[in-house]
Amino acid sequence: MKILPLLSLFGVLASGAAAAKPAEMYLYYNSHSPSLYEINVKEAEVAEVFDDIFGPASEELPLQVQYADFYVSHYPDDSYVFILNAPYGCGQLGCAAEVYRRDADGDLQPAGEDVLPVKCKAHADDKLICINGGYKPELPARSKPKGPVHYPAPQRN
């Protein structure tokens, strides 16, 4: 048994794993969370954004859109990303993401930017931990061999 080819194969796999970018994880706060102050947003502002996106909370669709399923996160670029953690619109949890930014007056305004869907799991009673767009490793591109590829026949001992 030759160990050298096995080690070189492992080295290729390890180098590909090292080049992969880690997933970007964000903490999302529920619309009713008492901890919203941690990300510098008020519950009244979250309610206004919900009304802006889905219509007044009084007109909630009981099986689809509920204010209790609305979450917000403060991203490093000072944007606020709002998601509905319910299978509404695209049929996938956390995919109705909207970006808002603060204007000169300090009010939240829609930024009109596209956001990758997020994949979430419960973190605490009022928080979700979400991965932006899921984890997609970037593996190095390998050139395709020209002509037929010959593999050595297995050896019997």
JSON list of C-alpha atoms in Angstrom, two decimals, residues 25-142:
[
{"chain": "A", "resi": 25, "resn": "MET", "atom": "CA", "xyz": [-23.13, 34.49, 11.74]},
{"chain": "A", "resi": 26, "resn": "TYR", "atom": "CA", "xyz": [-25.44, 37.16, 13.11]},
{"chain": "A", "resi": 27, "resn": "LEU", "atom": "CA", "xyz": [-27.61, 37.41, 16.19]},
{"chain": "A", "resi": 28, "resn": "TYR", "atom": "CA", "xyz": [-31.20, 38.42, 15.42]},
{"chain": "A", "resi": 29, "resn": "TYR", "atom": "CA", "xyz": [-33.48, 39.87, 18.11]},
{"chain": "A", "resi": 30, "resn": "ASN", "atom": "CA", "xyz": [-37.22, 39.26, 18.26]},
{"chain": "A", "resi": 31, "resn": "SER", "atom": "CA", "xyz": [-39.55, 42.25, 17.81]},
{"chain": "A", "resi": 32, "resn": "HIS", "atom": "CA", "xyz": [-40.69, 41.86, 21.44]},
{"chain": "A", "resi": 33, "resn": "SER", "atom": "CA", "xyz": [-37.21, 41.35, 22.90]},
{"chain": "A", "resi": 34, "resn": "PRO", "atom": "CA", "xyz": [-36.34, 43.50, 25.92]},
{"chain": "A", "resi": 35, "resn": "SER", "atom": "CA", "xyz": [-32.73, 43.40, 24.65]},
{"chain": "A", "resi": 36, "resn": "LEU", "atom": "CA", "xyz": [-33.33, 45.50, 21.50]},
{"chain": "A", "resi": 37, "resn": "TYR", "atom": "CA", "xyz": [-31.42, 48.36, 23.16]},
{"chain": "A", "resi": 38, "resn": "GLU", "atom": "CA", "xyz": [-28.23, 46.27, 22.65]},
{"chain": "A", "resi": 39, "resn": "ILE", "atom": "CA", "xyz": [-28.40, 46.97, 18.90]},
{"chain": "A", "resi": 40, "resn": "ASN", "atom": "CA", "xyz": [-29.64, 50.56, 19.25]},
{"chain": "A", "resi": 41, "resn": "VAL", "atom": "CA", "xyz": [-33.19, 50.05, 17.96]},
{"chain": "A", "resi": 42, "resn": "LYS", "atom": "CA", "xyz": [-36.53, 50.62, 19.69]},
{"chain": "A", "resi": 43, "resn": "GLU", "atom": "CA", "xyz": [-39.52, 48.29, 19.57]},
{"chain": "A", "resi": 44, "resn": "ALA", "atom": "CA", "xyz": [-41.60, 51.15, 18.11]},
{"chain": "A", "resi": 45, "resn": "GLU", "atom": "CA", "xyz": [-39.11, 51.41, 15.20]},
{"chain": "A", "resi": 46, "resn": "VAL", "atom": "CA", "xyz": [-39.33, 47.66, 14.61]},
{"chain": "A", "resi": 47, "resn": "ALA", "atom": "CA", "xyz": [-43.14, 47.92, 14.56]},
{"chain": "A", "resi": 48, "resn": "GLU", "atom": "CA", "xyz": [-42.93, 50.77, 12.00]},
{"chain": "A", "resi": 49, "resn": "VAL", "atom": "CA", "xyz": [-40.69, 48.67, 9.74]},
{"chain": "A", "resi": 50, "resn": "PHE", "atom": "CA", "xyz": [-43.08, 45.71, 10.05]},
{"chain": "A", "resi": 51, "resn": "ASP", "atom": "CA", "xyz": [-45.97, 47.97, 9.05]},
{"chain": "A", "resi": 52, "resn": "ASP", "atom": "CA", "xyz": [-43.89, 49.34, 6.15]},
{"chain": "A", "resi": 53, "resn": "ILE", "atom": "CA", "xyz": [-43.09, 45.86, 4.79]},
{"chain": "A", "resi": 54, "resn": "PHE", "atom": "CA", "xyz": [-46.23, 43.84, 5.56]},
{"chain": "A", "resi": 55, "resn": "GLY", "atom": "CA", "xyz": [-48.94, 46.40, 6.33]},
{"chain": "A", "resi": 56, "resn": "PRO", "atom": "CA", "xyz": [-50.39, 47.32, 9.73]},
{"chain": "A", "resi": 57, "resn": "ALA", "atom": "CA", "xyz": [-49.93, 44.72, 12.44]},
{"chain": "A", "resi": 58, "resn": "SER", "atom": "CA", "xyz": [-53.69, 44.85, 13.03]},
{"chain": "A", "resi": 59, "resn": "GLU", "atom": "CA", "xyz": [-54.15, 43.26, 9.57]},
{"chain": "A", "resi": 60, "resn": "GLU", "atom": "CA", "xyz": [-51.91, 40.26, 10.28]},
{"chain": "A", "resi": 61, "resn": "LEU", "atom": "CA", "xyz": [-52.71, 37.08, 8.40]},
{"chain": "A", "resi": 62, "resn": "PRO", "atom": "CA", "xyz": [-52.98, 34.56, 11.24]},
{"chain": "A", "resi": 63, "resn": "LEU", "atom": "CA", "xyz": [-51.29, 31.67, 9.44]},
{"chain": "A", "resi": 64, "resn": "GLN", "atom": "CA", "xyz": [-48.66, 33.63, 7.52]},
{"chain": "A", "resi": 65, "resn": "VAL", "atom": "CA", "xyz": [-47.46, 37.00, 8.77]},
{"chain": "A", "resi": 66, "resn": "GLN", "atom": "CA", "xyz": [-47.19, 37.65, 12.47]},
{"chain": "A", "resi": 67, "resn": "TYR", "atom": "CA", "xyz": [-45.35, 40.41, 14.29]},
{"chain": "A", "resi": 68, "resn": "ALA", "atom": "CA", "xyz": [-44.16, 37.88, 16.88]},
{"chain": "A", "resi": 69, "resn": "ASP", "atom": "CA", "xyz": [-42.12, 36.18, 14.09]},
{"chain": "A", "resi": 70, "resn": "PHE", "atom": "CA", "xyz": [-40.33, 39.42, 13.11]},
{"chain": "A", "resi": 71, "resn": "TYR", "atom": "CA", "xyz": [-36.59, 39.73, 13.94]},
{"chain": "A", "resi": 72, "resn": "VAL", "atom": "CA", "xyz": [-33.87, 42.36, 13.47]},
{"chain": "A", "resi": 73, "resn": "SER", "atom": "CA", "xyz": [-30.06, 42.32, 13.46]},
{"chain": "A", "resi": 74, "resn": "HIS", "atom": "CA", "xyz": [-27.50, 45.11, 13.38]},
{"chain": "A", "resi": 75, "resn": "TYR", "atom": "CA", "xyz": [-24.83, 44.30, 10.78]},
{"chain": "A", "resi": 76, "resn": "PRO", "atom": "CA", "xyz": [-21.22, 45.61, 10.97]},
{"chain": "A", "resi": 77, "resn": "ASP", "atom": "CA", "xyz": [-21.85, 48.10, 8.12]},
{"chain": "A", "resi": 78, "resn": "ASP", "atom": "CA", "xyz": [-24.42, 49.89, 10.37]},
{"chain": "A", "resi": 79, "resn": "SER", "atom": "CA", "xyz": [-27.37, 48.48, 8.45]},
{"chain": "A", "resi": 80, "resn": "TYR", "atom": "CA", "xyz": [-30.33, 46.80, 10.11]},
{"chain": "A", "resi": 81, "resn": "VAL", "atom": "CA", "xyz": [-31.58, 43.59, 8.52]},
{"chain": "A", "resi": 82, "resn": "PHE", "atom": "CA", "xyz": [-35.15, 42.52, 9.26]},
{"chain": "A", "resi": 83, "resn": "ILE", "atom": "CA", "xyz": [-36.41, 38.99, 8.67]},
{"chain": "A", "resi": 84, "resn": "LEU", "atom": "CA", "xyz": [-39.68, 37.19, 9.11]},
{"chain": "A", "resi": 85, "resn": "ASN", "atom": "CA", "xyz": [-38.88, 33.84, 10.68]},
{"chain": "A", "resi": 86, "resn": "ALA", "atom": "CA", "xyz": [-41.91, 32.13, 9.18]},
{"chain": "A", "resi": 87, "resn": "PRO", "atom": "CA", "xyz": [-42.54, 30.31, 5.89]},
{"chain": "A", "resi": 88, "resn": "TYR", "atom": "CA", "xyz": [-44.08, 33.34, 4.16]},
{"chain": "A", "resi": 89, "resn": "GLY", "atom": "CA", "xyz": [-43.42, 34.54, 0.63]},
{"chain": "A", "resi": 90, "resn": "CYS", "atom": "CA", "xyz": [-40.61, 32.24, -0.41]},
{"chain": "A", "resi": 91, "resn": "GLY", "atom": "CA", "xyz": [-41.60, 29.31, 1.77]},
{"chain": "A", "resi": 92, "resn": "GLN", "atom": "CA", "xyz": [-38.29, 29.23, 3.62]},
{"chain": "A", "resi": 93, "resn": "LEU", "atom": "CA", "xyz": [-37.65, 30.37, 7.18]},
{"chain": "A", "resi": 94, "resn": "GLY", "atom": "CA", "xyz": [-35.75, 33.63, 7.38]},
{"chain": "A", "resi": 95, "resn": "CYS", "atom": "CA", "xyz": [-35.72, 34.43, 3.67]},
{"chain": "A", "resi": 96, "resn": "ALA", "atom": "CA", "xyz": [-37.83, 37.62, 3.59]},
{"chain": "A", "resi": 97, "resn": "ALA", "atom": "CA", "xyz": [-34.84, 39.81, 4.47]},
{"chain": "A", "resi": 98, "resn": "GLU", "atom": "CA", "xyz": [-35.04, 43.61, 4.17]},
{"chain": "A", "resi": 99, "resn": "VAL", "atom": "CA", "xyz": [-32.19, 46.10, 4.72]},
{"chain": "A", "resi": 100, "resn": "TYR", "atom": "CA", "xyz": [-32.76, 49.43, 6.46]},
{"chain": "A", "resi": 101, "resn": "ARG", "atom": "CA", "xyz": [-30.31, 52.23, 7.30]},
{"chain": "A", "resi": 102, "resn": "ARG", "atom": "CA", "xyz": [-30.54, 55.30, 9.48]},
{"chain": "A", "resi": 103, "resn": "ASP", "atom": "CA", "xyz": [-30.92, 58.59, 7.61]},
{"chain": "A", "resi": 104, "resn": "ALA", "atom": "CA", "xyz": [-29.50, 61.97, 8.72]},
{"chain": "A", "resi": 105, "resn": "ASP", "atom": "CA", "xyz": [-32.40, 62.40, 11.16]},
{"chain": "A", "resi": 106, "resn": "GLY", "atom": "CA", "xyz": [-31.76, 58.97, 12.71]},
{"chain": "A", "resi": 107, "resn": "ASP", "atom": "CA", "xyz": [-34.89, 57.37, 11.26]},
{"chain": "A", "resi": 108, "resn": "LEU", "atom": "CA", "xyz": [-34.81, 53.88, 9.72]},
{"chain": "A", "resi": 109, "resn": "GLN", "atom": "CA", "xyz": [-35.29, 54.00, 5.94]},
{"chain": "A", "resi": 110, "resn": "PRO", "atom": "CA", "xyz": [-35.32, 51.14, 3.41]},
{"chain": "A", "resi": 111, "resn": "ALA", "atom": "CA", "xyz": [-31.95, 50.77, 1.71]},
{"chain": "A", "resi": 112, "resn": "GLY", "atom": "CA", "xyz": [-33.22, 48.82, -1.30]},
{"chain": "A", "resi": 113, "resn": "GLU", "atom": "CA", "xyz": [-30.30, 46.41, -1.14]},
{"chain": "A", "resi": 114, "resn": "ASP", "atom": "CA", "xyz": [-30.46, 42.71, -1.88]},
{"chain": "A", "resi": 115, "resn": "VAL", "atom": "CA", "xyz": [-29.67, 40.38, 0.98]},
{"chain": "A", "resi": 116, "resn": "LEU", "atom": "CA", "xyz": [-28.91, 36.69, 0.84]},
{"chain": "A", "resi": 117, "resn": "PRO", "atom": "CA", "xyz": [-31.44, 34.53, 2.60]},
{"chain": "A", "resi": 118, "resn": "VAL", "atom": "CA", "xyz": [-30.42, 33.58, 6.11]},
{"chain": "A", "resi": 119, "resn": "LYS", "atom": "CA", "xyz": [-30.66, 30.18, 7.75]},
{"chain": "A", "resi": 120, "resn": "CYS", "atom": "CA", "xyz": [-31.53, 30.41, 11.42]},
{"chain": "A", "resi": 121, "resn": "LYS", "atom": "CA", "xyz": [-31.85, 28.35, 14.54]},
{"chain": "A", "resi": 122, "resn": "ALA", "atom": "CA", "xyz": [-33.13, 29.30, 17.98]},
{"chain": "A", "resi": 123, "resn": "HIS", "atom": "CA", "xyz": [-30.46, 30.78, 20.24]},
{"chain": "A", "resi": 124, "resn": "ALA", "atom": "CA", "xyz": [-32.52, 31.97, 23.22]},
{"chain": "A", "resi": 125, "resn": "ASP", "atom": "CA", "xyz": [-36.18, 32.69, 23.93]},
{"chain": "A", "resi": 126, "resn": "ASP", "atom": "CA", "xyz": [-36.02, 36.01, 22.07]},
{"chain": "A", "resi": 127, "resn": "LYS", "atom": "CA", "xyz": [-33.00, 35.55, 19.77]},
{"chain": "A", "resi": 128, "resn": "LEU", "atom": "CA", "xyz": [-31.99, 33.59, 16.67]},
{"chain": "A", "resi": 129, "resn": "ILE", "atom": "CA", "xyz": [-28.50, 32.82, 15.46]},
{"chain": "A", "resi": 130, "resn": "CYS", "atom": "CA", "xyz": [-28.42, 33.08, 11.67]},
{"chain": "A", "resi": 131, "resn": "ILE", "atom": "CA", "xyz": [-25.94, 32.24, 8.96]},
{"chain": "A", "resi": 132, "resn": "ASN", "atom": "CA", "xyz": [-25.96, 34.64, 6.03]},
{"chain": "A", "resi": 133, "resn": "GLY", "atom": "CA", "xyz": [-26.71, 32.64, 2.89]},
{"chain": "A", "resi": 134, "resn": "GLY", "atom": "CA", "xyz": [-25.47, 29.38, 4.39]},
{"chain": "A", "resi": 135, "resn": "TYR", "atom": "CA", "xyz": [-21.95, 27.98, 4.27]},
{"chain": "A", "resi": 136, "resn": "LYS", "atom": "CA", "xyz": [-20.46, 27.60, 0.81]},
{"chain": "A", "resi": 137, "resn": "PRO", "atom": "CA", "xyz": [-16.76, 26.73, 0.79]},
{"chain": "A", "resi": 138, "resn": "GLU", "atom": "CA", "xyz": [-14.67, 28.17, -2.00]},
{"chain": "A", "resi": 139, "resn": "LEU", "atom": "CA", "xyz": [-12.57, 25.31, -3.29]},
{"chain": "A", "resi": 140, "resn": "PRO", "atom": "CA", "xyz": [-9.66, 25.96, -5.64]},
{"chain": "A", "resi": 141, "resn": "ALA", "atom": "CA", "xyz": [-10.39, 25.31, -9.29]},
{"chain": "A", "resi": 142, "resn": "ARG", "atom": "CA", "xyz": [-8.63, 22.25, -10.65]}
]
